[in-house]
Tab-separated table of C-alpha atoms and ligand atoms in Angstrom:
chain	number	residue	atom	x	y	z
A	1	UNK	CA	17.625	30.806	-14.365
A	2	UNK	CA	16.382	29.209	-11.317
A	3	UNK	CA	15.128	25.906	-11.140
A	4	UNK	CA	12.921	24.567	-8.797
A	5	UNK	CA	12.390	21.375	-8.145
A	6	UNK	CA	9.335	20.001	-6.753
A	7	UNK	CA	9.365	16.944	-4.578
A	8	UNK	CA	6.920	14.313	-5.140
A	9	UNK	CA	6.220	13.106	-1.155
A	10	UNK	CA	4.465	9.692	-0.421
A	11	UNK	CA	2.357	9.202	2.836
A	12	UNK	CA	2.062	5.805	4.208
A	13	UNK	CA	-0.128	4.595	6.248
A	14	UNK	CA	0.354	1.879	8.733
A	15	UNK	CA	-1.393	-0.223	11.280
A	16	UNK	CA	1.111	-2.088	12.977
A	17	UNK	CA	4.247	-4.615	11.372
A	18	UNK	CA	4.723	-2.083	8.579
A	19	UNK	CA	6.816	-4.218	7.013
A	20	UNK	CA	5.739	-3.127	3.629
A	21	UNK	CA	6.402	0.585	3.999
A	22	UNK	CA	9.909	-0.754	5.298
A	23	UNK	CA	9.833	-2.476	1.682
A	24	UNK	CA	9.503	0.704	-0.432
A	25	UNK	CA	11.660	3.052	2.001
A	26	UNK	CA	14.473	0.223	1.172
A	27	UNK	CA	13.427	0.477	-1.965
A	28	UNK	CA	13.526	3.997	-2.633
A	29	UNK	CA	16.891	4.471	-0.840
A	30	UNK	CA	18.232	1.753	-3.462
A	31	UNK	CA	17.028	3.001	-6.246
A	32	UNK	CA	17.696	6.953	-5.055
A	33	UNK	CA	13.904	7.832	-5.686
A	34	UNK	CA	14.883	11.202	-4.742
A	35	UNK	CA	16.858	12.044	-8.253
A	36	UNK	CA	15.663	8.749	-9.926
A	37	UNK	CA	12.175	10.112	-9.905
A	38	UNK	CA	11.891	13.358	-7.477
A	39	UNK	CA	9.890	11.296	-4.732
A	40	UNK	CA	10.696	10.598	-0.907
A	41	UNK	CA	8.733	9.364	1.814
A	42	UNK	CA	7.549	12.178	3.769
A	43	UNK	CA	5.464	10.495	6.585
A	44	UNK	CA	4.281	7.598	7.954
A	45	UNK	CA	0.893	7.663	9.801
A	46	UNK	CA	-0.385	5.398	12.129
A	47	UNK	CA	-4.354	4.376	13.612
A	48	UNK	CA	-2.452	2.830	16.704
A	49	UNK	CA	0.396	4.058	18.419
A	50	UNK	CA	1.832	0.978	19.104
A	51	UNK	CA	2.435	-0.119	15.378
A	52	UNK	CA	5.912	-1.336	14.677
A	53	UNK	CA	6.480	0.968	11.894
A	54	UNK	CA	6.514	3.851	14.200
A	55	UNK	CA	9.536	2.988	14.890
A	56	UNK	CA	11.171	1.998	11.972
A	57	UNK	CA	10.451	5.385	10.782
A	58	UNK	CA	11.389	6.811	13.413
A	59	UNK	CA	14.558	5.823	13.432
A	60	UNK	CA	14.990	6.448	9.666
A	61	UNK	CA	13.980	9.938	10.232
A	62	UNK	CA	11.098	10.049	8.709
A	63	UNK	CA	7.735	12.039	10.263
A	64	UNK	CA	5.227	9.776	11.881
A	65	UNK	CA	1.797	10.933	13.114
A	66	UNK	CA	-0.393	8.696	15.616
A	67	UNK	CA	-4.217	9.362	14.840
A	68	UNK	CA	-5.890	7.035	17.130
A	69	UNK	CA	-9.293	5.502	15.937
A	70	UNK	CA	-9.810	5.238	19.237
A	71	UNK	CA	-9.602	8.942	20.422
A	72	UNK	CA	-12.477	9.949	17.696
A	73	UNK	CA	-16.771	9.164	18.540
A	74	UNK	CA	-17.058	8.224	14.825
A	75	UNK	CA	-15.555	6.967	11.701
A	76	UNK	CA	-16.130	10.889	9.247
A	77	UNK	CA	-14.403	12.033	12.660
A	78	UNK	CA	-11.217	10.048	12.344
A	79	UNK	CA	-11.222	9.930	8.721
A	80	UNK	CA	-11.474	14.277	8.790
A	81	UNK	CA	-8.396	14.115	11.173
A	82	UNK	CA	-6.543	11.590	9.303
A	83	UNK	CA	-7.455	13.660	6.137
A	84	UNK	CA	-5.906	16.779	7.739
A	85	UNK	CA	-2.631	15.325	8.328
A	86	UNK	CA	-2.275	13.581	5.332
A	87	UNK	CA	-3.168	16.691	3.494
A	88	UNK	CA	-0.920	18.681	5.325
A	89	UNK	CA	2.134	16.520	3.560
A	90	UNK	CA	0.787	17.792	0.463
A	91	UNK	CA	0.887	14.158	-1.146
A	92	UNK	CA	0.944	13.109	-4.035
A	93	UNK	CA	0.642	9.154	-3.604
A	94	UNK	CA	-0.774	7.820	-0.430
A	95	UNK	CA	-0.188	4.248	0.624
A	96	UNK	CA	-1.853	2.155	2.467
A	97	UNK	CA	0.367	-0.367	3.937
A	98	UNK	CA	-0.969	-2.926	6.298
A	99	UNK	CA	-3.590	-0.175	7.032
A	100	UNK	CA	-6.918	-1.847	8.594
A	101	UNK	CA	-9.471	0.443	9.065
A	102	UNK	CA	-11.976	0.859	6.499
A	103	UNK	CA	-11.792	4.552	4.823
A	104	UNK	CA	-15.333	6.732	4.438
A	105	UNK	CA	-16.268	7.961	1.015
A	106	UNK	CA	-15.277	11.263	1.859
A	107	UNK	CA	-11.722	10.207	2.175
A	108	UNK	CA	-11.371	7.606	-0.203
A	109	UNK	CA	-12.729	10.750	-2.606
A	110	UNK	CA	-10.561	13.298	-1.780
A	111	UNK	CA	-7.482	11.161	-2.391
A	112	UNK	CA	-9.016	9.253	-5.663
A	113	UNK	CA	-6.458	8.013	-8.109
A	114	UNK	CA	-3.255	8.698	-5.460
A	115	UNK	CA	-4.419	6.407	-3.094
A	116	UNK	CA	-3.156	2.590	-3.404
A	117	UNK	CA	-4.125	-0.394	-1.021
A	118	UNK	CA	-2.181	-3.859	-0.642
A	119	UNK	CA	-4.589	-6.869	-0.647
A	120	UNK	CA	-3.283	-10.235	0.272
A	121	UNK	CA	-5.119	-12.424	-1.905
A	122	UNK	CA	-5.757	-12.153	-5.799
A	123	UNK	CA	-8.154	-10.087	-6.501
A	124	UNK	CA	-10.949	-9.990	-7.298
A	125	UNK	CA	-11.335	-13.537	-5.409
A	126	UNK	CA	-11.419	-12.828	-1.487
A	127	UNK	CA	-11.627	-9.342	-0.631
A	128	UNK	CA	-12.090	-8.433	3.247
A	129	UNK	CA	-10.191	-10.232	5.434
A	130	UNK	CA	-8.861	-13.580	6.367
A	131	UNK	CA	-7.451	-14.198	2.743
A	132	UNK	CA	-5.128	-17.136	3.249
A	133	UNK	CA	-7.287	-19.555	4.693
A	134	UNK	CA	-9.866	-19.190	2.527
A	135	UNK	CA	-7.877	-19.637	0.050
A	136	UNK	CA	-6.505	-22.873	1.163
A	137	UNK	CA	-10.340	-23.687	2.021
A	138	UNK	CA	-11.532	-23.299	-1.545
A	139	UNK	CA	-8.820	-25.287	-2.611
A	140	UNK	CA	-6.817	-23.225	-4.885
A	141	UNK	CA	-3.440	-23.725	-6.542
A	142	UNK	CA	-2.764	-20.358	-6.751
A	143	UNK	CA	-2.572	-16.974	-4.605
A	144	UNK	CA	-0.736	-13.711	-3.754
A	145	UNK	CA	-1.450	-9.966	-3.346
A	146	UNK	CA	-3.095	-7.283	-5.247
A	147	UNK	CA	-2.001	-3.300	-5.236
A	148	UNK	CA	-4.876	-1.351	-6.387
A	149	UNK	CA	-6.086	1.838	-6.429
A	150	UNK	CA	-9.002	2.412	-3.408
A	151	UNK	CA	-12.143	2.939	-4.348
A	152	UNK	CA	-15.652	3.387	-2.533
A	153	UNK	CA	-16.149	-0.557	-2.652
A	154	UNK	CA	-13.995	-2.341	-0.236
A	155	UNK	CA	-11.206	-4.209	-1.860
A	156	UNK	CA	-12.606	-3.613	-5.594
A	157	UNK	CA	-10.531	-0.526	-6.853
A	158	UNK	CA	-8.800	-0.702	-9.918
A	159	UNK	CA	-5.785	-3.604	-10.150
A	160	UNK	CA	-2.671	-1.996	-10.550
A	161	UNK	CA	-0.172	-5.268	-10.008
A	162	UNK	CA	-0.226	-8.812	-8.709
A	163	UNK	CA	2.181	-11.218	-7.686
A	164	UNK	CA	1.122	-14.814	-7.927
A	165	UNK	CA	2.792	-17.614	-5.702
A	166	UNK	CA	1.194	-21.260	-5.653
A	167	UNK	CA	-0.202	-22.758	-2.895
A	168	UNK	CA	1.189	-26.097	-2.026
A	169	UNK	CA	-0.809	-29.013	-0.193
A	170	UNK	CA	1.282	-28.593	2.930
A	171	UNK	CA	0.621	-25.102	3.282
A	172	UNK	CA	-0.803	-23.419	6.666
A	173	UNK	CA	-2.184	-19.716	6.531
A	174	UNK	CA	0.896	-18.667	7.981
A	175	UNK	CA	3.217	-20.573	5.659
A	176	UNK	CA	1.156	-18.923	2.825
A	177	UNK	CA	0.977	-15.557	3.948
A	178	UNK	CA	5.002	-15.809	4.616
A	179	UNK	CA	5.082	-16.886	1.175
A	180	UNK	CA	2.886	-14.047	-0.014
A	181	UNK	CA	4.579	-10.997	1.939
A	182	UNK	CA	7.932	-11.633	0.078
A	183	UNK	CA	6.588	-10.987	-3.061
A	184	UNK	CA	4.278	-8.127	-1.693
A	185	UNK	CA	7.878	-6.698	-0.702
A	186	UNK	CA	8.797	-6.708	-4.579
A	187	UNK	CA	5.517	-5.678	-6.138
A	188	UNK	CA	4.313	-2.734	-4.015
A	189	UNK	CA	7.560	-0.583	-4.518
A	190	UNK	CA	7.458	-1.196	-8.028
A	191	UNK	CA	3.936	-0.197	-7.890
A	192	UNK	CA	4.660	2.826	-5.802
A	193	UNK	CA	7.179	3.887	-7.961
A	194	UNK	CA	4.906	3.715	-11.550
A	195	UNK	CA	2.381	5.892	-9.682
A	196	UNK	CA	4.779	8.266	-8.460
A	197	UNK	CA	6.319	8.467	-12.621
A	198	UNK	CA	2.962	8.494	-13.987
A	199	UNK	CA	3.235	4.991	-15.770
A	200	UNK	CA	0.015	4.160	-14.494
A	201	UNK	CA	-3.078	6.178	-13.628
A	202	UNK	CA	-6.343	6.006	-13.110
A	203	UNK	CA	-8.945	6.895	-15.921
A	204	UNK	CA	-12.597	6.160	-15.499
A	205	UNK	CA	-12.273	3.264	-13.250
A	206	UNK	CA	-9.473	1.435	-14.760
A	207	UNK	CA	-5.909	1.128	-13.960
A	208	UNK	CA	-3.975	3.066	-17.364
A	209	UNK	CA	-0.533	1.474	-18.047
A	210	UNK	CA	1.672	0.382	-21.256
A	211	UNK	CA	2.197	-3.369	-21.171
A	212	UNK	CA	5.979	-2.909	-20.465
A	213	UNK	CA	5.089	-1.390	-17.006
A	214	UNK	CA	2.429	-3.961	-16.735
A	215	UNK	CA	4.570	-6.796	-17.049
A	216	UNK	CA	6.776	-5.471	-13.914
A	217	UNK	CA	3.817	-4.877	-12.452
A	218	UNK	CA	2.582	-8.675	-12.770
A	219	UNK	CA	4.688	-11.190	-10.769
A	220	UNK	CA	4.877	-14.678	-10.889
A	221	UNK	CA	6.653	-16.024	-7.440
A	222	UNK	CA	7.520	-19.833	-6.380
B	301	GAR	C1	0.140	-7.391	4.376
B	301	GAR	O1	0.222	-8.744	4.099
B	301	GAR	C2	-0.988	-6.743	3.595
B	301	GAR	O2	-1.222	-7.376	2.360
B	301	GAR	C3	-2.156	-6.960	4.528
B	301	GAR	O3	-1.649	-6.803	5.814
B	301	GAR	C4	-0.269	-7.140	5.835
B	301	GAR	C5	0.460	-5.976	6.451
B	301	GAR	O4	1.787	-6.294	6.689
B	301	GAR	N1	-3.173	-6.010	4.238
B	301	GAR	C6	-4.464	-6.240	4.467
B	301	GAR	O5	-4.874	-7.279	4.936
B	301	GAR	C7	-5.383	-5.091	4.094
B	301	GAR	N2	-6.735	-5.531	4.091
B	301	GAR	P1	2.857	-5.174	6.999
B	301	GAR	O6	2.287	-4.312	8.121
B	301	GAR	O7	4.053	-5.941	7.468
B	301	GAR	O8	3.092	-4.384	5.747
């Protein structure tokens, strides 16, 4: 009898540092996602061809693709080329890692319930951008990052996992976003990985997961 196997292939999408796709390939190479759970990064797409990703995919040999915002008159135009390559990978999780342009409806549609987003702040306090000082602004004693599924409303998909780290009186938006990243590092792999092994889903607008695979999914960082 022949077995085939299918391969489960991840897209990620980056904007520039990519440090978090550099996370979960690290990740996945440790943990041998390709027999531990049949998945491997298959590409790693880009809005700017300068993004430091590139490159560390590149030399991982992994695919990359460059579709430049800039090269399209309108945002269904760049979204219906970033939607061809995508698709063309067959995916069936698509990441977005570090990846700052806002998605149309069409797109965020067509890849509903594969399609995760990293948010550095806890959700559903400061979505859009500029998370760390406002954060420090409003005086909180706690912050972090939020993987969640994308949805039509910026920032409010369904929460997948958090990790939590305090914020301390001496704290800069850069200290607090170093803080945050490290723990972004741990959660979105493990996040990554629960979509990829069906441990959470999607259903009607909520994030579906047992509360074992909720607990890894919920991290408390110092
Ligand atoms: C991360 O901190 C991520 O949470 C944030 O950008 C950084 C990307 O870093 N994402 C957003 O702000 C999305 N709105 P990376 O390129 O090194 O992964």
């Amino acid at each position: 009898m022949v077995r085939v196997l299918l391969v489960k292939n991840i897209v990620i999408l980056i904007s520039g540092r990519g440090s978090n796709f550099e996370a979960i390939l690290r990740t996945s190479r440790e943990e041998n996602w390709e027999v531990a759970c049949g998945a491997r990064i298959a590409a790693v797409v880009s809005n700017r061809p300068d993004a430091l990703g590139l490159q560390t995919a590149q030399r991982n040999g992994i695919a990359t693709h460059v579709v430049d915002h800039k090269a399209f008159d309108s945002r269904e135009a760049f979204d219906a080329e970033l939607a061809r390559v995508v698709e063309s990978y067959q995916p069936d999780v698509v990441v977005l890692a570090g990846f700052m342009r806002i998605l149309t409806a069409g797109f965020v549609s067509r890849f509903e319930g594969k399609l995760l987003n990293i948010h550095p702040a806890i959700l559903p306090l400061f979505p859009g951008l500029d998370t760390h000082r406002r954060a420090i602004e409003a005086g909180c004693r706690v912050h972090g990052s939020t993987v969640h599924f994308v949805s039509q409303v910026l920032d409010g998909g369904a929460i997948v996992g958090q990790a939590i780290v305090p914020v301390l009186p001496s704290d800069t938006p850069e200290t607090l976003a170093h803080r945050g990243l490290v723990y972004e590092h741990m959660l979105y792999p493990r996040c990554v990985r629960a979509l990829v092994e069906g441990k959470v889903r999607l259903e009607n607008g909520r994030c579906v997961a047992d509360d074992a695979v909720s607990r890894e999914l919920t991290i408390f960082g110092d």
